[in-house]
Amino acid sequence: MRRDRLTKAVDFVTDHTRITILVMVLLSALVLAGIPQLDTESQASADSDAFDDVERVQKAQYIQKHFAQTNDRPNRTFEMVYVRDDDGNVLSKKSLLAGLRYQQAIRENATINTALHEDGVTGIANLVAKRAAGNQSASLDEQIRALENASPAEVERLVEQILTNDPQALRFLPADHDPADATATDRRMLVALDTDVSNATLDNASAALYESASERSNSEFFVVNSHAWNAYSSHFFGQMIELVVPAALALILVVLGFAYRDLVDVVVGMVGVVLSVLWMFGLLGWLGVAAGTVSIVPVVLVSGLSIDFGFHVFNRYREQRGDDEGIRAPMRRGVTLVATALVLVTVTAAIGFLANLSNPLPLIRNLGVSITLGVVSALLIFVTVVPALKIGIDGLLERFGIDRRKAALGHGRYLRPVLARTVTLARCGAPVVLVVAVLVGTAGGFAWMDLDEESYQQSDGEVAEWKQQLPGPLGWDTHPVAGQSNYVEDVYQPASADDAFQEPILIEGDVTSDDALEDLQRGVDDVRQQDLLVDQAGTRAVRSPVTAMQAVAAQNQSFAAVLQRADTDGNGVPDRNLEQVYDAFYAANSDVASRVVERRDGEYESLVVTLSLDADYANAEEVVAQLSDSANVMEDGGERTATVAGSFAVNEAVLGEIVGGILTTMALALAAIVLTLAIVFKYMHGSATLGLAVSIPIALVLGLVIGGMYVLSIPLTLLTALLMSLVIGLGVDYNIHVGDRYADERRDGASTSEALDAAVTGTGGALLGSTLTSAGAFATIMLVPHPQLQSFGAIVVIAMTTAFVVSILVLPSLLVLWDRYVPATVTTAPTTTDVP
């Protein structure tokens, strides 16, 4: 056993507590000075070149490089203002008048008016009012007067006429609205903003538009833009802090009170936890590592690991203190004995967390660095500040006659027999325990292939009634934006093709064969049949070589004649002499042709079809699968390929790469941890095989977590995939403590049963306290009404709970078999630390 360096360091801390505290206070002041420099901006985007080897990314880049980009987009952008009245009629005279007066108010708003396009604001209210005024050029004031003078019956008649005779009017209504119905519960207005103004002016106008709609929320007006989401995010974060922090703190204090049964130890332990978190943020500030928008993740994880460190320091001290002993000597022995496990936990956890440095997402890399810095900080704090404070405070209290001897958790009359039964199970049925564990873990691991994959779990805005009814600040005050956004996505189509998601399909290979455009058109028709395209009247849902040729032919008779001669079946699609058709196409309008047909060095290399989709990221996986099926129709064996290469397809491919990369990351992290434990256990305890035995349960914890995700229907997202590697760092913690304690006991001459009993009832008691506090704290995150955070909390709770169960139920059986069948044993040389 080589603990000389650790022993010397611990000796200094326990012998010179005041110097230790003074040095750590000064060092803390220096570290915490980095907090004001902390970068809290979002780091969600991926590195630009991180996925260059992904086929769909390459195809998307190919399209950007080889096809001319359209430059005829209008110099305007639309903001939508929605009107919703579930119990009324938004096409009534009263509602339409309210809409016109709202338009008048925003025109009078200087901030909005500065960015307003000459097209202004349009909606069905304008169409009705202009008809009522008998003048399609009527001003807004004239429209209001005309509508005020019209009777409700006349307004209803005008609405019926417009919906029947003007298909364009339907874009202001839900996608499934019946043109014969003159009533509706929903409609929208389009506010045209001029894109020629500065970005700041546009942004200010967008913010003012949100504010103006919010002021009329009682009149059923609302806006769902970036400023609405910013307001929602701020509200959500505030509500989360008010709900989670008090609940988590209350639960932690209750469990700490149960575990320590001592107010002083609770306070000293919490000082260590707070310092560890502050050190993490200070180091992040000094190193220039962004904390990111999900900084609550490292805060909770580091808090949980810090509490775990505190349990082990206090528990081992209580075990070491004899009846007639003072404070310093048992604290010195306790910290020395537990320091090996704490260092090992820090090193192996850091390996698991830093494995994410290979991740292409800065957010995930920064999380790995943040948690690692937090764990290292916790190690330093809990082997210096916490023992020094404990010695100082206990010494002061005992000088006043207050006895500070406390029983260690796990040695009580109720808990000890329960923990001891796991040792009995290991002695009597170790092979059976391991067989069952392997079967369960393997079954959980196989569930990986059946987990759903999503880029992000979107909130539907729904909040359980009981959460809203909690007393005081704990009650969740709902915000409407998430629900409004989901409703809009379900009910409305994009206002125009330009506002829809654009998903291109790249066709490469033999694009001059007679059937190339026919196959392309069949693929487009297949997309139409799947109801994926925007079908608003007057919108262009497809831009392809066929539609572009037809548009040019309508203005160029010479090219129209070429197109007609190349169309043998009269369906408007050329099916012969395509190379000549492409030549004539470029001759007639090279600008339009270059956007859909690639010509390089006189050869035609590829085609592109751009589809305007009535879809969003919530159903991206299904959309990409459908588009891929349609792209297959455009192919011709090995002569021609078609690849979906838009944002939906690229995101799906990138998610697949990240999930696949997580498997590699986990494999490398596991291998590194196994090797590290083997080396360290050989160095510290004289047995590399013992280190291997301690590391085996990590794989079991992973399998159980995956199985838990499957049972609870938790999908693989960017965040939950990250947690898979973090689970390794969490899962190894408990096993190291039990394995190290077992090795210590065996080194001091205890039998296998005695060593297991000491490890499980002594160290196992501290692990139970750590599990209850950490898992309880993470369970409070599940109170937050957001599926992404609920999934995060659930995974960590599963990981910590299974890691504890495995460490006291499965690892003892492994250690029994190791002791029975492995000839190597732990070093039994005397330790430099005296044991009473």
PDB file of C-alpha atoms in Angstrom, residues 412-611:
ATOM      1  CA  GLY A 412     -27.843   1.587  13.062  1.00  0.00           C
ATOM      2  CA  ARG A 413     -30.091  -1.150  14.395  1.00  0.00           C
ATOM      3  CA  TYR A 414     -32.427  -1.031  11.404  1.00  0.00           C
ATOM      4  CA  LEU A 415     -30.200  -0.323   8.405  1.00  0.00           C
ATOM      5  CA  ARG A 416     -27.258  -2.567   9.290  1.00  0.00           C
ATOM      6  CA  PRO A 417     -29.211  -5.877   9.141  1.00  0.00           C
ATOM      7  CA  VAL A 418     -30.682  -4.924   5.778  1.00  0.00           C
ATOM      8  CA  LEU A 419     -27.277  -4.135   4.268  1.00  0.00           C
ATOM      9  CA  ALA A 420     -25.723  -7.213   5.880  1.00  0.00           C
ATOM     10  CA  ARG A 421     -28.171  -9.476   4.040  1.00  0.00           C
ATOM     11  CA  THR A 422     -26.501  -8.593   0.738  1.00  0.00           C
ATOM     12  CA  VAL A 423     -23.240  -9.980   2.129  1.00  0.00           C
ATOM     13  CA  THR A 424     -25.043 -13.180   3.086  1.00  0.00           C
ATOM     14  CA  LEU A 425     -26.490 -13.383  -0.421  1.00  0.00           C
ATOM     15  CA  ALA A 426     -23.008 -12.947  -1.915  1.00  0.00           C
ATOM     16  CA  ARG A 427     -21.556 -15.688   0.300  1.00  0.00           C
ATOM     17  CA  CYS A 428     -24.320 -18.167  -0.440  1.00  0.00           C
ATOM     18  CA  GLY A 429     -25.336 -17.454  -4.020  1.00  0.00           C
ATOM     19  CA  ALA A 430     -22.689 -15.378  -5.799  1.00  0.00           C
ATOM     20  CA  PRO A 431     -22.886 -17.321  -9.106  1.00  0.00           C
ATOM     21  CA  VAL A 432     -26.667 -17.021  -9.237  1.00  0.00           C
ATOM     22  CA  VAL A 433     -26.525 -13.281  -8.526  1.00  0.00           C
ATOM     23  CA  LEU A 434     -24.020 -12.747 -11.332  1.00  0.00           C
ATOM     24  CA  VAL A 435     -25.972 -14.834 -13.850  1.00  0.00           C
ATOM     25  CA  VAL A 436     -29.173 -12.910 -13.123  1.00  0.00           C
ATOM     26  CA  ALA A 437     -27.299  -9.592 -13.286  1.00  0.00           C
ATOM     27  CA  VAL A 438     -25.729 -10.446 -16.644  1.00  0.00           C
ATOM     28  CA  LEU A 439     -29.082 -11.511 -18.099  1.00  0.00           C
ATOM     29  CA  VAL A 440     -30.843  -8.360 -16.896  1.00  0.00           C
ATOM     30  CA  GLY A 441     -28.019  -6.066 -18.031  1.00  0.00           C
ATOM     31  CA  THR A 442     -27.795  -7.739 -21.437  1.00  0.00           C
ATOM     32  CA  ALA A 443     -31.543  -7.441 -21.959  1.00  0.00           C
ATOM     33  CA  GLY A 444     -31.333  -3.751 -21.107  1.00  0.00           C
ATOM     34  CA  GLY A 445     -28.401  -3.238 -23.474  1.00  0.00           C
ATOM     35  CA  PHE A 446     -30.275  -4.826 -26.386  1.00  0.00           C
ATOM     36  CA  ALA A 447     -33.044  -2.241 -25.867  1.00  0.00           C
ATOM     37  CA  TRP A 448     -30.631   0.382 -27.285  1.00  0.00           C
ATOM     38  CA  MET A 449     -31.628  -0.570 -30.823  1.00  0.00           C
ATOM     39  CA  ASP A 450     -35.308   0.021 -30.023  1.00  0.00           C
ATOM     40  CA  LEU A 451     -34.963   3.484 -28.480  1.00  0.00           C
ATOM     41  CA  ASP A 452     -36.622   6.293 -30.419  1.00  0.00           C
ATOM     42  CA  GLU A 453     -34.352   9.022 -31.783  1.00  0.00           C
ATOM     43  CA  GLU A 454     -35.327  12.687 -31.711  1.00  0.00           C
ATOM     44  CA  SER A 455     -33.283  15.846 -32.165  1.00  0.00           C
ATOM     45  CA  TYR A 456     -35.092  17.521 -29.288  1.00  0.00           C
ATOM     46  CA  GLN A 457     -38.106  16.867 -27.078  1.00  0.00           C
ATOM     47  CA  GLN A 458     -40.419  19.825 -27.604  1.00  0.00           C
ATOM     48  CA  SER A 459     -42.702  20.954 -24.803  1.00  0.00           C
ATOM     49  CA  ASP A 460     -46.425  21.109 -25.545  1.00  0.00           C
ATOM     50  CA  GLY A 461     -46.912  23.825 -22.942  1.00  0.00           C
ATOM     51  CA  GLU A 462     -49.235  21.663 -20.833  1.00  0.00           C
ATOM     52  CA  VAL A 463     -48.756  21.841 -17.052  1.00  0.00           C
ATOM     53  CA  ALA A 464     -50.396  19.414 -14.646  1.00  0.00           C
ATOM     54  CA  GLU A 465     -53.156  20.998 -12.599  1.00  0.00           C
ATOM     55  CA  TRP A 466     -51.591  19.993  -9.262  1.00  0.00           C
ATOM     56  CA  LYS A 467     -48.343  21.807 -10.144  1.00  0.00           C
ATOM     57  CA  GLN A 468     -50.282  24.999 -10.748  1.00  0.00           C
ATOM     58  CA  GLN A 469     -52.060  24.643  -7.404  1.00  0.00           C
ATOM     59  CA  LEU A 470     -48.941  24.294  -5.242  1.00  0.00           C
ATOM     60  CA  PRO A 471     -48.808  26.980  -2.515  1.00  0.00           C
ATOM     61  CA  GLY A 472     -46.936  30.252  -2.872  1.00  0.00           C
ATOM     62  CA  PRO A 473     -43.996  30.521  -5.239  1.00  0.00           C
ATOM     63  CA  LEU A 474     -43.957  26.737  -5.757  1.00  0.00           C
ATOM     64  CA  GLY A 475     -47.104  26.951  -7.888  1.00  0.00           C
ATOM     65  CA  TRP A 476     -46.307  26.884 -11.610  1.00  0.00           C
ATOM     66  CA  ASP A 477     -47.591  29.964 -13.405  1.00  0.00           C
ATOM     67  CA  THR A 478     -48.243  28.896 -17.001  1.00  0.00           C
ATOM     68  CA  HIS A 479     -47.090  30.825 -20.061  1.00  0.00           C
ATOM     69  CA  PRO A 480     -49.097  30.492 -23.295  1.00  0.00           C
ATOM     70  CA  VAL A 481     -46.362  30.588 -25.970  1.00  0.00           C
ATOM     71  CA  ALA A 482     -45.476  26.873 -26.121  1.00  0.00           C
ATOM     72  CA  GLY A 483     -49.121  25.836 -26.416  1.00  0.00           C
ATOM     73  CA  GLN A 484     -49.808  28.585 -28.948  1.00  0.00           C
ATOM     74  CA  SER A 485     -46.839  27.513 -31.068  1.00  0.00           C
ATOM     75  CA  ASN A 486     -47.901  23.874 -31.104  1.00  0.00           C
ATOM     76  CA  TYR A 487     -51.441  24.888 -31.970  1.00  0.00           C
ATOM     77  CA  VAL A 488     -50.289  27.071 -34.865  1.00  0.00           C
ATOM     78  CA  GLU A 489     -48.114  24.273 -36.255  1.00  0.00           C
ATOM     79  CA  ASP A 490     -51.042  21.858 -36.085  1.00  0.00           C
ATOM     80  CA  VAL A 491     -53.672  24.192 -37.546  1.00  0.00           C
ATOM     81  CA  TYR A 492     -51.959  26.429 -40.108  1.00  0.00           C
ATOM     82  CA  GLN A 493     -49.853  25.892 -43.170  1.00  0.00           C
ATOM     83  CA  PRO A 494     -46.955  28.279 -43.913  1.00  0.00           C
ATOM     84  CA  ALA A 495     -48.274  31.539 -45.374  1.00  0.00           C
ATOM     85  CA  SER A 496     -46.179  31.029 -48.507  1.00  0.00           C
ATOM     86  CA  ALA A 497     -43.654  28.634 -49.981  1.00  0.00           C
ATOM     87  CA  ASP A 498     -40.863  31.011 -48.999  1.00  0.00           C
ATOM     88  CA  ASP A 499     -41.903  30.764 -45.339  1.00  0.00           C
ATOM     89  CA  ALA A 500     -41.995  26.956 -45.411  1.00  0.00           C
ATOM     90  CA  PHE A 501     -39.143  24.539 -44.758  1.00  0.00           C
ATOM     91  CA  GLN A 502     -37.220  23.998 -48.007  1.00  0.00           C
ATOM     92  CA  GLU A 503     -36.030  20.437 -48.495  1.00  0.00           C
ATOM     93  CA  PRO A 504     -33.947  19.812 -51.656  1.00  0.00           C
ATOM     94  CA  ILE A 505     -33.375  16.447 -53.356  1.00  0.00           C
ATOM     95  CA  LEU A 506     -30.125  16.135 -55.301  1.00  0.00           C
ATOM     96  CA  ILE A 507     -30.202  13.875 -58.386  1.00  0.00           C
ATOM     97  CA  GLU A 508     -26.753  12.828 -59.654  1.00  0.00           C
ATOM     98  CA  GLY A 509     -25.423  10.532 -62.329  1.00  0.00           C
ATOM     99  CA  ASP A 510     -27.061   9.963 -65.711  1.00  0.00           C
ATOM    100  CA  VAL A 511     -29.386  12.979 -65.806  1.00  0.00           C
ATOM    101  CA  THR A 512     -29.555  13.106 -69.629  1.00  0.00           C
ATOM    102  CA  SER A 513     -31.175   9.715 -70.179  1.00  0.00           C
ATOM    103  CA  ASP A 514     -34.685   9.855 -71.644  1.00  0.00           C
ATOM    104  CA  ASP A 515     -36.397   8.780 -68.407  1.00  0.00           C
ATOM    105  CA  ALA A 516     -34.511  11.145 -66.059  1.00  0.00           C
ATOM    106  CA  LEU A 517     -37.151  13.888 -65.873  1.00  0.00           C
ATOM    107  CA  GLU A 518     -40.043  11.413 -66.038  1.00  0.00           C
ATOM    108  CA  ASP A 519     -38.639   9.603 -62.984  1.00  0.00           C
ATOM    109  CA  LEU A 520     -38.049  12.945 -61.293  1.00  0.00           C
ATOM    110  CA  GLN A 521     -41.668  13.961 -61.862  1.00  0.00           C
ATOM    111  CA  ARG A 522     -42.956  10.601 -60.597  1.00  0.00           C
ATOM    112  CA  GLY A 523     -41.001  11.184 -57.397  1.00  0.00           C
ATOM    113  CA  VAL A 524     -42.500  14.661 -57.021  1.00  0.00           C
ATOM    114  CA  ASP A 525     -45.993  13.268 -57.600  1.00  0.00           C
ATOM    115  CA  ASP A 526     -45.282  10.679 -54.914  1.00  0.00           C
ATOM    116  CA  VAL A 527     -44.439  13.504 -52.483  1.00  0.00           C
ATOM    117  CA  ARG A 528     -47.698  15.262 -53.381  1.00  0.00           C
ATOM    118  CA  GLN A 529     -49.697  12.132 -52.621  1.00  0.00           C
ATOM    119  CA  GLN A 530     -48.202  12.029 -49.122  1.00  0.00           C
ATOM    120  CA  ASP A 531     -49.591  15.517 -48.310  1.00  0.00           C
ATOM    121  CA  LEU A 532     -46.184  16.866 -47.371  1.00  0.00           C
ATOM    122  CA  LEU A 533     -46.244  19.978 -49.541  1.00  0.00           C
ATOM    123  CA  VAL A 534     -47.636  23.425 -48.866  1.00  0.00           C
ATOM    124  CA  ASP A 535     -50.848  23.594 -50.880  1.00  0.00           C
ATOM    125  CA  GLN A 536     -51.954  27.184 -50.263  1.00  0.00           C
ATOM    126  CA  ALA A 537     -53.498  28.808 -53.333  1.00  0.00           C
ATOM    127  CA  GLY A 538     -50.981  30.744 -55.406  1.00  0.00           C
ATOM    128  CA  THR A 539     -47.925  29.210 -53.704  1.00  0.00           C
ATOM    129  CA  ARG A 540     -45.134  27.395 -55.522  1.00  0.00           C
ATOM    130  CA  ALA A 541     -44.558  24.232 -53.523  1.00  0.00           C
ATOM    131  CA  VAL A 542     -42.100  22.623 -55.959  1.00  0.00           C
ATOM    132  CA  ARG A 543     -39.157  24.106 -57.807  1.00  0.00           C
ATOM    133  CA  SER A 544     -37.669  21.541 -60.184  1.00  0.00           C
ATOM    134  CA  PRO A 545     -36.176  21.383 -63.686  1.00  0.00           C
ATOM    135  CA  VAL A 546     -39.679  20.574 -64.964  1.00  0.00           C
ATOM    136  CA  THR A 547     -41.432  23.547 -63.293  1.00  0.00           C
ATOM    137  CA  ALA A 548     -38.565  25.877 -64.221  1.00  0.00           C
ATOM    138  CA  MET A 549     -38.686  24.770 -67.867  1.00  0.00           C
ATOM    139  CA  GLN A 550     -42.440  25.240 -68.011  1.00  0.00           C
ATOM    140  CA  ALA A 551     -42.101  28.757 -66.542  1.00  0.00           C
ATOM    141  CA  VAL A 552     -39.441  29.729 -69.103  1.00  0.00           C
ATOM    142  CA  ALA A 553     -41.422  28.136 -71.943  1.00  0.00           C
ATOM    143  CA  ALA A 554     -44.421  30.299 -71.050  1.00  0.00           C
ATOM    144  CA  GLN A 555     -42.327  33.367 -71.881  1.00  0.00           C
ATOM    145  CA  ASN A 556     -40.081  32.000 -74.647  1.00  0.00           C
ATOM    146  CA  GLN A 557     -41.774  30.519 -77.710  1.00  0.00           C
ATOM    147  CA  SER A 558     -38.537  29.147 -79.148  1.00  0.00           C
ATOM    148  CA  PHE A 559     -37.822  27.148 -75.995  1.00  0.00           C
ATOM    149  CA  ALA A 560     -41.501  26.149 -75.782  1.00  0.00           C
ATOM    150  CA  ALA A 561     -41.150  24.530 -79.213  1.00  0.00           C
ATOM    151  CA  VAL A 562     -38.045  22.593 -78.104  1.00  0.00           C
ATOM    152  CA  LEU A 563     -39.901  21.427 -75.004  1.00  0.00           C
ATOM    153  CA  GLN A 564     -42.915  20.315 -77.000  1.00  0.00           C
ATOM    154  CA  ARG A 565     -40.810  18.286 -79.467  1.00  0.00           C
ATOM    155  CA  ALA A 566     -39.051  16.519 -76.580  1.00  0.00           C
ATOM    156  CA  ASP A 567     -42.378  15.553 -74.940  1.00  0.00           C
ATOM    157  CA  THR A 568     -43.612  12.425 -76.744  1.00  0.00           C
ATOM    158  CA  ASP A 569     -46.561  11.639 -74.467  1.00  0.00           C
ATOM    159  CA  GLY A 570     -47.886  15.200 -73.984  1.00  0.00           C
ATOM    160  CA  ASN A 571     -47.670  15.242 -70.186  1.00  0.00           C
ATOM    161  CA  GLY A 572     -45.510  18.384 -70.125  1.00  0.00           C
ATOM    162  CA  VAL A 573     -42.337  16.469 -69.150  1.00  0.00           C
ATOM    163  CA  PRO A 574     -39.545  16.046 -71.770  1.00  0.00           C
ATOM    164  CA  ASP A 575     -38.705  12.382 -72.318  1.00  0.00           C
ATOM    165  CA  ARG A 576     -36.169  12.412 -75.151  1.00  0.00           C
ATOM    166  CA  ASN A 577     -33.115  14.392 -76.303  1.00  0.00           C
ATOM    167  CA  LEU A 578     -32.674  15.795 -72.801  1.00  0.00           C
ATOM    168  CA  GLU A 579     -29.174  17.068 -73.461  1.00  0.00           C
ATOM    169  CA  GLN A 580     -30.550  19.240 -76.280  1.00  0.00           C
ATOM    170  CA  VAL A 581     -33.389  20.371 -74.006  1.00  0.00           C
ATOM    171  CA  TYR A 582     -30.883  21.410 -71.331  1.00  0.00           C
ATOM    172  CA  ASP A 583     -28.835  23.277 -73.944  1.00  0.00           C
ATOM    173  CA  ALA A 584     -31.924  25.176 -75.102  1.00  0.00           C
ATOM    174  CA  PHE A 585     -32.920  25.788 -71.471  1.00  0.00           C
ATOM    175  CA  TYR A 586     -29.571  27.451 -70.712  1.00  0.00           C
ATOM    176  CA  ALA A 587     -29.770  29.405 -73.979  1.00  0.00           C
ATOM    177  CA  ALA A 588     -33.256  30.682 -73.118  1.00  0.00           C
ATOM    178  CA  ASN A 589     -32.549  31.648 -69.483  1.00  0.00           C
ATOM    179  CA  SER A 590     -29.244  30.552 -67.988  1.00  0.00           C
ATOM    180  CA  ASP A 591     -30.021  32.215 -64.624  1.00  0.00           C
ATOM    181  CA  VAL A 592     -33.108  30.074 -64.037  1.00  0.00           C
ATOM    182  CA  ALA A 593     -31.529  26.954 -65.537  1.00  0.00           C
ATOM    183  CA  SER A 594     -28.452  27.146 -63.299  1.00  0.00           C
ATOM    184  CA  ARG A 595     -30.667  26.939 -60.217  1.00  0.00           C
ATOM    185  CA  VAL A 596     -32.033  23.505 -61.108  1.00  0.00           C
ATOM    186  CA  VAL A 597     -29.608  21.942 -63.637  1.00  0.00           C
ATOM    187  CA  GLU A 598     -25.857  21.761 -63.036  1.00  0.00           C
ATOM    188  CA  ARG A 599     -23.687  22.234 -66.105  1.00  0.00           C
ATOM    189  CA  ARG A 600     -19.932  21.861 -65.685  1.00  0.00           C
ATOM    190  CA  ASP A 601     -17.450  21.970 -68.545  1.00  0.00           C
ATOM    191  CA  GLY A 602     -20.259  21.502 -71.013  1.00  0.00           C
ATOM    192  CA  GLU A 603     -21.531  18.336 -69.267  1.00  0.00           C
ATOM    193  CA  TYR A 604     -24.751  17.998 -67.264  1.00  0.00           C
ATOM    194  CA  GLU A 605     -23.874  16.542 -63.870  1.00  0.00           C
ATOM    195  CA  SER A 606     -26.897  16.827 -61.592  1.00  0.00           C
ATOM    196  CA  LEU A 607     -30.392  18.175 -60.979  1.00  0.00           C
ATOM    197  CA  VAL A 608     -32.027  19.567 -57.871  1.00  0.00           C
ATOM    198  CA  VAL A 609     -35.663  19.567 -56.769  1.00  0.00           C
ATOM    199  CA  THR A 610     -36.644  21.911 -53.920  1.00  0.00           C
ATOM    200  CA  LEU A 611     -39.803  21.090 -51.983  1.00  0.00           C
TER     201      LEU A 611
END
